[in-house]
Coordinates of C-alpha atoms in Angstrom, one line a residue:
X1 CA 35.1 40.3 -12.2
X2 CA 32.5 39.9 -9.1
X3 CA 32.3 42.2 -6.7
X4 CA 35.3 42.4 -3.9
X5 CA 34.8 40.6 -0.5
X6 CA 35.4 43.0 2.6
X7 CA 38.5 41.8 4.8
X8 CA 36.6 41.6 8.1
X9 CA 37.4 38.1 9.3
X10 CA 36.0 36.4 11.9
X11 CA 38.2 33.8 13.7
X12 CA 36.8 30.2 13.7
X13 CA 38.4 29.1 16.7
X14 CA 42.7 28.9 18.0
X15 CA 45.0 30.0 14.9
X16 CA 42.2 29.7 12.6
X17 CA 43.2 31.4 9.1
X18 CA 40.0 34.1 8.6
X19 CA 37.7 33.6 6.9
X20 CA 34.9 36.6 5.5
X21 CA 31.2 36.7 7.4
X22 CA 30.1 38.0 3.9
X23 CA 31.1 34.9 2.0
X24 CA 28.1 33.4 3.8
X25 CA 25.7 35.1 2.0
X26 CA 27.5 34.7 -1.9
X27 CA 27.4 30.8 -0.8
X28 CA 24.4 30.9 0.0
X29 CA 23.1 32.2 -2.9
X30 CA 24.9 29.3 -5.0
X31 CA 23.2 26.8 -2.0
X32 CA 20.2 25.3 -3.3
X33 CA 22.8 24.4 -7.2
X34 CA 25.8 22.5 -5.0
X35 CA 22.4 21.0 -3.0
X36 CA 21.5 19.4 -6.3
X37 CA 24.8 19.0 -7.4
X38 CA 25.6 17.1 -4.0
X39 CA 22.4 15.6 -4.2
X40 CA 22.7 13.5 -7.6
X41 CA 26.8 13.0 -6.9
X42 CA 25.9 10.5 -4.0
X43 CA 22.8 9.3 -5.7
X44 CA 25.4 7.7 -8.1
X45 CA 28.3 6.6 -6.3
X46 CA 25.5 5.6 -3.1
X47 CA 23.8 2.1 -4.3
X48 CA 21.3 3.1 -1.5
X49 CA 20.4 6.8 -2.1
X50 CA 20.3 5.6 -5.9
X51 CA 16.9 3.2 -6.2
X52 CA 14.2 4.9 -8.7
X53 CA 10.6 6.1 -7.2
X54 CA 12.0 5.8 -3.7
X55 CA 10.2 8.5 -2.2
X56 CA 11.6 8.3 1.2
X57 CA 15.1 7.8 0.7
X58 CA 15.3 10.9 -2.3
X59 CA 12.8 12.9 1.0
X60 CA 15.7 12.6 3.4
X61 CA 18.4 13.0 1.1
X62 CA 18.1 16.4 -0.4
X63 CA 16.8 17.6 2.9
X64 CA 20.4 16.0 4.8
X65 CA 22.0 18.1 1.8
X66 CA 20.4 21.0 2.5
X67 CA 20.5 20.9 6.2
X68 CA 24.9 19.9 6.0
X69 CA 25.0 22.9 3.1
X70 CA 23.1 25.5 5.3
X71 CA 24.8 24.5 8.6
X72 CA 28.4 25.8 6.5
X73 CA 27.3 28.4 4.9
X74 CA 25.5 29.1 9.1
X75 CA 29.5 28.8 10.5
X76 CA 31.4 30.9 8.0
X77 CA 28.5 33.7 9.3
X78 CA 27.9 32.8 12.5
X79 CA 31.3 30.8 13.7
X80 CA 29.8 31.1 17.1
X81 CA 26.8 29.3 16.7
X82 CA 26.5 25.9 17.9
X83 CA 24.1 24.8 15.0
X84 CA 21.5 22.7 16.9
X85 CA 18.2 22.3 14.7
X86 CA 21.0 21.3 11.9
X87 CA 23.2 18.6 13.9
X88 CA 19.1 17.6 14.7
X89 CA 18.2 16.3 11.4
X90 CA 20.9 14.6 11.1
X91 CA 21.3 13.2 14.3
X92 CA 17.1 12.3 13.8
X93 CA 18.4 10.8 10.3
X94 CA 20.9 8.4 12.6
X95 CA 17.7 7.3 14.2
X96 CA 15.8 6.8 11.6
X97 CA 18.6 4.5 9.9
X98 CA 18.6 2.1 13.3
X99 CA 14.4 1.7 13.5
X100 CA 14.2 1.1 10.0
X101 CA 17.3 -1.1 10.4
X102 CA 19.7 -0.2 7.9
X103 CA 22.8 0.1 9.3
X104 CA 24.8 3.7 9.1
X105 CA 26.9 2.9 6.7
X106 CA 25.2 3.9 3.7
X107 CA 24.7 7.4 5.8
X108 CA 28.5 8.0 7.2
X109 CA 29.3 7.2 3.1
X110 CA 26.9 9.7 1.5
X111 CA 28.5 12.3 3.7
X112 CA 32.0 11.5 2.8
X113 CA 30.7 12.0 -1.0
X114 CA 29.0 14.7 -0.3
X115 CA 30.9 16.7 1.9
X116 CA 34.0 16.7 -0.4
X117 CA 31.7 16.9 -3.5
X118 CA 30.4 20.5 -1.8
X119 CA 33.6 21.4 -1.3
X120 CA 35.0 21.5 -4.7
X121 CA 31.8 23.2 -5.8
X122 CA 31.8 25.6 -3.0
X123 CA 35.3 26.0 -3.1
X124 CA 35.2 27.5 -7.0
X125 CA 33.2 29.3 -6.1
X126 CA 36.0 30.6 -3.9
X127 CA 38.5 31.0 -6.4
X128 CA 35.9 32.3 -9.3
X129 CA 36.0 35.5 -5.8
X130 CA 39.2 35.9 -6.2
X131 CA 39.3 35.4 -2.5
X132 CA 43.4 34.2 -1.7
X133 CA 44.7 30.5 -0.7
X134 CA 44.6 31.2 2.8
X135 CA 41.4 31.7 2.8
X136 CA 40.5 29.1 0.5
X137 CA 42.5 26.4 3.2
X138 CA 40.0 27.9 5.7
X139 CA 37.4 26.7 4.0
X140 CA 38.3 23.6 3.7
X141 CA 38.8 23.3 7.3
X142 CA 35.1 24.4 8.4
X143 CA 34.0 21.7 5.2
X144 CA 35.5 18.9 7.3
X145 CA 34.4 20.5 10.6
X146 CA 31.1 20.5 9.8
X147 CA 31.2 16.9 7.9
X148 CA 32.5 15.8 11.2
X149 CA 29.4 17.1 13.2
X150 CA 27.0 15.9 11.7
X151 CA 28.1 12.7 11.3
X152 CA 28.6 12.7 15.5
X153 CA 24.4 14.0 15.5
X154 CA 24.1 11.4 12.3
X155 CA 26.0 8.1 15.2
X156 CA 24.6 9.3 17.5
X157 CA 20.7 8.8 16.6
X158 CA 22.3 6.0 15.3
X159 CA 23.6 4.8 18.8
X160 CA 20.2 6.2 20.6
X161 CA 17.9 4.0 18.6
X162 CA 19.0 1.1 18.4
X163 CA 17.9 -0.7 21.2
X164 CA 14.4 -0.3 20.2
X165 CA 15.0 -1.0 16.1
X166 CA 13.7 -4.8 16.5
X167 CA 10.5 -3.4 17.8
X168 CA 9.9 -0.2 15.1
X169 CA 10.5 -3.2 12.5
X170 CA 7.9 -5.9 14.1
X171 CA 5.1 -1.9 14.1
X172 CA 5.9 -1.0 10.1
X173 CA 5.3 -5.0 9.8
X174 CA 2.5 -5.3 11.7
X175 CA 1.5 -1.3 9.9
X176 CA 2.0 -2.6 6.2
X177 CA 0.1 -6.0 7.3
X178 CA -3.0 -3.6 8.3
X179 CA -2.5 -1.5 4.8
X180 CA -2.0 -4.9 2.9
X181 CA -5.3 -6.3 4.3
X182 CA -7.8 -3.7 4.8
X183 CA -10.4 -2.7 2.6
X184 CA -9.6 0.8 0.6
X185 CA -7.8 0.5 -2.0
X186 CA -4.2 -0.3 -1.9
X187 CA -0.8 1.2 -3.1
X188 CA 2.1 0.0 -4.5
X189 CA 3.9 2.7 -4.0
X190 CA 2.4 3.0 -0.2
X191 CA 3.1 -0.5 0.4
X192 CA 6.8 0.1 -1.3
X193 CA 7.2 2.8 1.6
X194 CA 6.2 0.4 4.6
X195 CA 7.7 -1.9 3.3
X196 CA 10.8 -0.4 3.0
X197 CA 10.5 0.3 6.1
X198 CA 9.4 -2.3 7.7
X199 CA 12.9 -4.7 5.4
X200 CA 10.2 -7.0 4.2
X201 CA 11.4 -7.8 0.1
X202 CA 7.9 -7.3 -1.2
X203 CA 6.4 -10.3 -3.1
X204 CA 4.7 -10.4 -6.9
X205 CA 2.6 -12.2 -5.3
X206 CA 1.1 -13.7 -2.3
X207 CA -1.2 -15.6 -0.3
X208 CA -3.2 -14.9 3.1
X209 CA -3.6 -17.9 5.5
X210 CA -6.2 -17.6 7.6
X211 CA -5.2 -19.7 11.4
X212 CA -6.8 -22.0 13.8
X213 CA -7.0 -20.4 16.8
X214 CA -5.2 -22.1 19.6
X215 CA -3.9 -22.0 23.8
X216 CA -0.6 -20.6 22.5
X217 CA -1.1 -18.6 19.7
X218 CA 2.3 -17.9 19.0
X219 CA 3.2 -21.5 18.2
X220 CA 3.1 -20.8 14.5
X221 CA 4.5 -17.5 14.1
X222 CA 8.4 -17.3 15.2
X223 CA 9.2 -20.0 12.2
X224 CA 7.0 -18.5 9.6
X225 CA 7.3 -14.6 10.5
X226 CA 11.6 -15.2 10.0
X227 CA 11.6 -17.0 7.3
X228 CA 9.1 -13.8 5.3
X229 CA 5.6 -14.3 6.5
X230 CA 3.9 -10.7 7.9
X231 CA 2.7 -12.5 11.2
X232 CA -0.1 -11.4 13.1
X233 CA -1.4 -13.0 15.7
X234 CA -3.8 -11.2 18.2
X235 CA -7.1 -11.2 14.7
X236 CA -9.3 -12.4 15.3
X237 CA -9.0 -15.3 13.3
X238 CA -4.9 -15.3 13.6
X239 CA -3.2 -14.8 9.9
X240 CA -0.4 -14.4 7.7
X241 CA 0.7 -12.9 4.2
X242 CA 3.2 -15.4 2.7
X243 CA 5.1 -13.8 0.0
X244 CA 4.9 -16.3 -3.2
X245 CA 3.0 -19.7 -2.3
X246 CA 3.4 -21.6 -4.8
X247 CA 6.8 -21.5 -5.6
X248 CA 9.4 -24.3 -4.3
X249 CA 10.3 -22.0 -0.8
X250 CA 9.4 -22.0 2.8
X251 CA 5.5 -21.9 2.0
X252 CA 5.8 -24.4 -0.6
X253 CA 3.5 -28.1 0.0
X254 CA 5.2 -29.9 3.2
X255 CA 7.2 -27.7 4.6
X256 CA 5.0 -24.9 5.4
X257 CA 2.2 -27.9 6.8
X258 CA 5.2 -29.0 9.2
X259 CA 5.4 -25.3 9.4
X260 CA 2.3 -24.7 12.3
X261 CA 2.6 -27.9 13.8
X262 CA -1.0 -29.8 13.3
X263 CA -2.4 -26.5 14.0
X264 CA -6.3 -25.9 11.3
X265 CA -4.9 -23.4 8.6
X266 CA -7.4 -22.2 5.6
X267 CA -5.0 -20.2 2.8
X268 CA -6.8 -18.5 0.4
X269 CA -5.9 -18.6 -2.8
X270 CA -2.9 -16.4 -4.5
X271 CA -3.3 -13.0 -5.7
X272 CA -1.1 -10.1 -7.1
X273 CA 0.2 -8.5 -3.3
X274 CA -1.4 -5.2 -3.6
X275 CA -5.5 -8.0 -3.8
X276 CA -4.3 -8.7 -0.6
X277 CA -8.0 -8.4 1.3
X278 CA -8.9 -10.7 -1.6
X279 CA -7.1 -14.0 -0.2
X280 CA -7.5 -13.0 3.6
X281 CA -11.7 -13.1 2.6
X282 CA -11.7 -16.9 1.3
X283 CA -9.7 -18.1 3.7
X284 CA -11.2 -16.5 7.4
X285 CA -15.1 -18.4 5.0
X286 CA -12.8 -21.2 4.2
X287 CA -12.1 -21.9 8.2
X288 CA -15.1 -20.3 8.9
X289 CA -16.5 -23.8 7.3
X290 CA -13.8 -26.1 8.0
X291 CA -15.0 -25.7 12.1
X292 CA -17.9 -26.2 10.9
X293 CA -17.7 -29.3 9.5
X294 CA -18.5 -28.1 6.2
X295 CA -14.4 -28.8 4.7
X296 CA -11.9 -30.6 6.4
X297 CA -11.8 -30.0 10.3
X298 CA -8.5 -30.1 10.9
X299 CA -4.9 -30.4 8.2
X300 CA -4.9 -27.1 6.3
X301 CA -7.6 -26.6 3.1
X302 CA -6.1 -24.6 0.4
X303 CA -9.3 -22.5 -1.1
X304 CA -8.1 -23.4 -4.7
X305 CA -8.9 -26.8 -4.1
X306 CA -12.6 -26.3 -3.0
X307 CA -13.9 -23.2 -5.2
X308 CA -17.0 -24.5 -6.1
X309 CA -17.4 -25.2 -2.2
X310 CA -16.7 -21.8 -0.8
X311 CA -18.3 -19.9 -4.0
X312 CA -21.7 -22.1 -2.6
X313 CA -21.1 -20.8 1.1
X314 CA -20.4 -17.0 -0.2
X315 CA -24.1 -16.0 -0.5
X316 CA -25.6 -19.3 2.1
X317 CA -28.9 -17.2 2.6
X318 CA -29.4 -17.1 -1.8
X319 CA -27.7 -20.8 -1.1
X320 CA -31.2 -21.5 0.8
X321 CA -33.8 -20.1 -2.0
X322 CA -32.2 -22.3 -4.3
X323 CA -32.4 -25.1 -2.1
X324 CA -35.9 -24.3 -1.2
X325 CA -37.2 -23.4 -5.2
X326 CA -34.9 -26.6 -6.5
X327 CA -35.6 -29.3 -4.1
X328 CA -39.0 -29.0 -3.1
X329 CA -40.4 -31.8 -4.8
X330 CA -39.1 -33.9 -2.4
X331 CA -40.4 -32.5 1.1
X332 CA -43.3 -34.4 0.2
X333 CA -41.2 -38.2 1.0
X334 CA -40.6 -39.2 4.5
X335 CA -36.5 -37.9 5.5
X336 CA -35.0 -41.5 5.6
X337 CA -36.5 -41.0 1.6
X338 CA -35.6 -37.9 0.8
X339 CA -31.7 -38.4 1.6
X340 CA -31.6 -41.6 -0.5
X341 CA -33.1 -39.6 -3.4
X342 CA -31.5 -36.7 -3.0
X343 CA -27.6 -39.0 -2.9
X344 CA -28.4 -40.8 -5.9
X345 CA -30.3 -37.6 -8.6
X346 CA -26.6 -35.7 -7.5
X347 CA -25.3 -39.3 -8.3
X348 CA -26.7 -39.7 -11.1
X349 CA -26.6 -36.1 -12.6
X350 CA -23.2 -35.7 -12.0
X351 CA -22.2 -39.2 -13.5
X352 CA -24.4 -38.3 -16.8
X353 CA -27.5 -41.0 -16.7
X354 CA -24.9 -43.8 -16.5
X355 CA -27.1 -46.8 -14.2
X356 CA -24.3 -48.6 -13.9
X357 CA -22.1 -46.1 -12.6
X358 CA -24.9 -44.9 -10.3
X359 CA -24.6 -48.1 -8.7
X360 CA -21.0 -48.5 -8.6
X361 CA -20.7 -45.3 -6.7
X362 CA -23.4 -45.0 -4.0
X363 CA -22.6 -49.3 -3.6
X364 CA -26.1 -50.8 -4.3
X365 CA -27.7 -52.0 -7.0
X366 CA -28.3 -51.1 -10.1
X367 CA -31.8 -52.1 -10.2
X368 CA -31.8 -50.0 -7.0
X369 CA -30.7 -46.8 -9.0
X370 CA -33.8 -47.3 -11.7
X371 CA -36.5 -48.0 -9.4
X372 CA -34.9 -44.7 -7.1
X373 CA -34.5 -42.8 -10.2
X374 CA -38.3 -43.3 -11.8
X375 CA -39.3 -42.5 -7.9
X376 CA -37.1 -39.2 -8.9
X377 CA -39.6 -38.5 -12.7
X378 CA -43.0 -38.4 -11.1
X379 CA -41.5 -35.9 -8.5
X380 CA -39.5 -33.5 -11.1
X381 CA -41.0 -34.2 -14.2
X382 CA -39.6 -32.3 -16.7
X383 CA -36.9 -30.8 -14.5
X384 CA -34.4 -33.4 -14.8
X385 CA -34.6 -32.9 -18.7
X386 CA -33.8 -29.3 -18.7
X387 CA -30.3 -27.5 -19.0
X388 CA -31.0 -24.6 -16.8
X389 CA -33.2 -26.8 -14.2
X390 CA -30.3 -30.0 -14.3
X391 CA -27.5 -26.2 -12.8
X392 CA -29.8 -25.8 -10.2
X393 CA -30.5 -29.5 -9.3
X394 CA -26.2 -30.0 -8.2
X395 CA -26.1 -26.7 -7.2
X396 CA -29.1 -27.0 -4.4
X397 CA -28.0 -31.0 -4.0
X398 CA -24.2 -30.3 -3.8
X399 CA -25.5 -28.0 -0.8
X400 CA -27.9 -30.3 -0.1
X401 CA -25.0 -33.1 1.3
X402 CA -22.6 -30.3 2.2
X403 CA -25.5 -29.7 4.4
X404 CA -25.4 -33.1 5.5
X405 CA -22.0 -33.1 6.8
X406 CA -22.6 -30.2 8.7
X407 CA -25.3 -30.7 11.1
X408 CA -23.9 -34.4 11.8
X409 CA -20.4 -32.2 12.9
X410 CA -22.2 -30.4 15.7
X411 CA -22.5 -31.0 18.9

């Protein structure tokens, strides 16, 4: 049998039944066990707190349960105490809900479910201690008073922060975008935690869009951000991360192009969300090549359609060495002749040596093609028939033709 509780009583407000202060010590011994059961009950009944692996929600729930139970027990030990530090915790929980763009309903539901379950467990403990019905009833009143206090504190924090919640969500989205597009490794857990606070559903795949600078940087911001893109118009170049770009949603095909309102842009390859920085690097390179005229200057350029060009220009110094070595025989002819021979050689290599096809592609007579090929045989010799040398020639000649576009586009 439990040791008897001394009968010295402490009033809990006008006309309240006596509650032995010493009961606080005994209940405090059961606090962690009660907190475990209350947390489990809240997670079972309130869906927002039941998400597996959600570290932020779980931490807040555990802290809130322990703080509320502590306040209840402290009211028994010191009925006149204010519990300011504990109600401040709930003030911050309410404030955090507003700043994360969540409603107060989930927190209020958790308080109702948790308060009722905690009272059942605490009341059972009080009955096991042999306390009379008047004391048990007084404990019930005290439990409801505790729930009321923390609920009011949460509501006050929510009301204070709500006007600032939109700005906070925007800041959190910026932090999330910085994480995804940074140079360091990205863990799925960190993405999930930040995305939750930013009110952003984490997609399976993403692509990053690099945008050409315009006088009105935010021209394309609103419709795309509203559709779920993470947008940073202050970066150089402006960039946005779009979810599931290959799906049939708002970021596919013509709809995306229309949303940009004619603004030139490069869309990086589609990658897993934790590899978004790789898509950004490719899109940024493509945007630079668009500015030089190597890729189309206007419209939306999709990196997936220009992978060979992007590969060629991935290391321009190495590309310069390849061009200089592979095309050295052309240095012995005039500039005009070099251009004609280079065009003919590239068309011949790509056409598998088919003279009529080369003639049709270049809009010249087949006899002209044969004449040029004889010149190329003298310049390159056996290299024209060596597989590895032919591959180098194709890459170098392709770069040469793109370089001519670059030079023609220069002011």
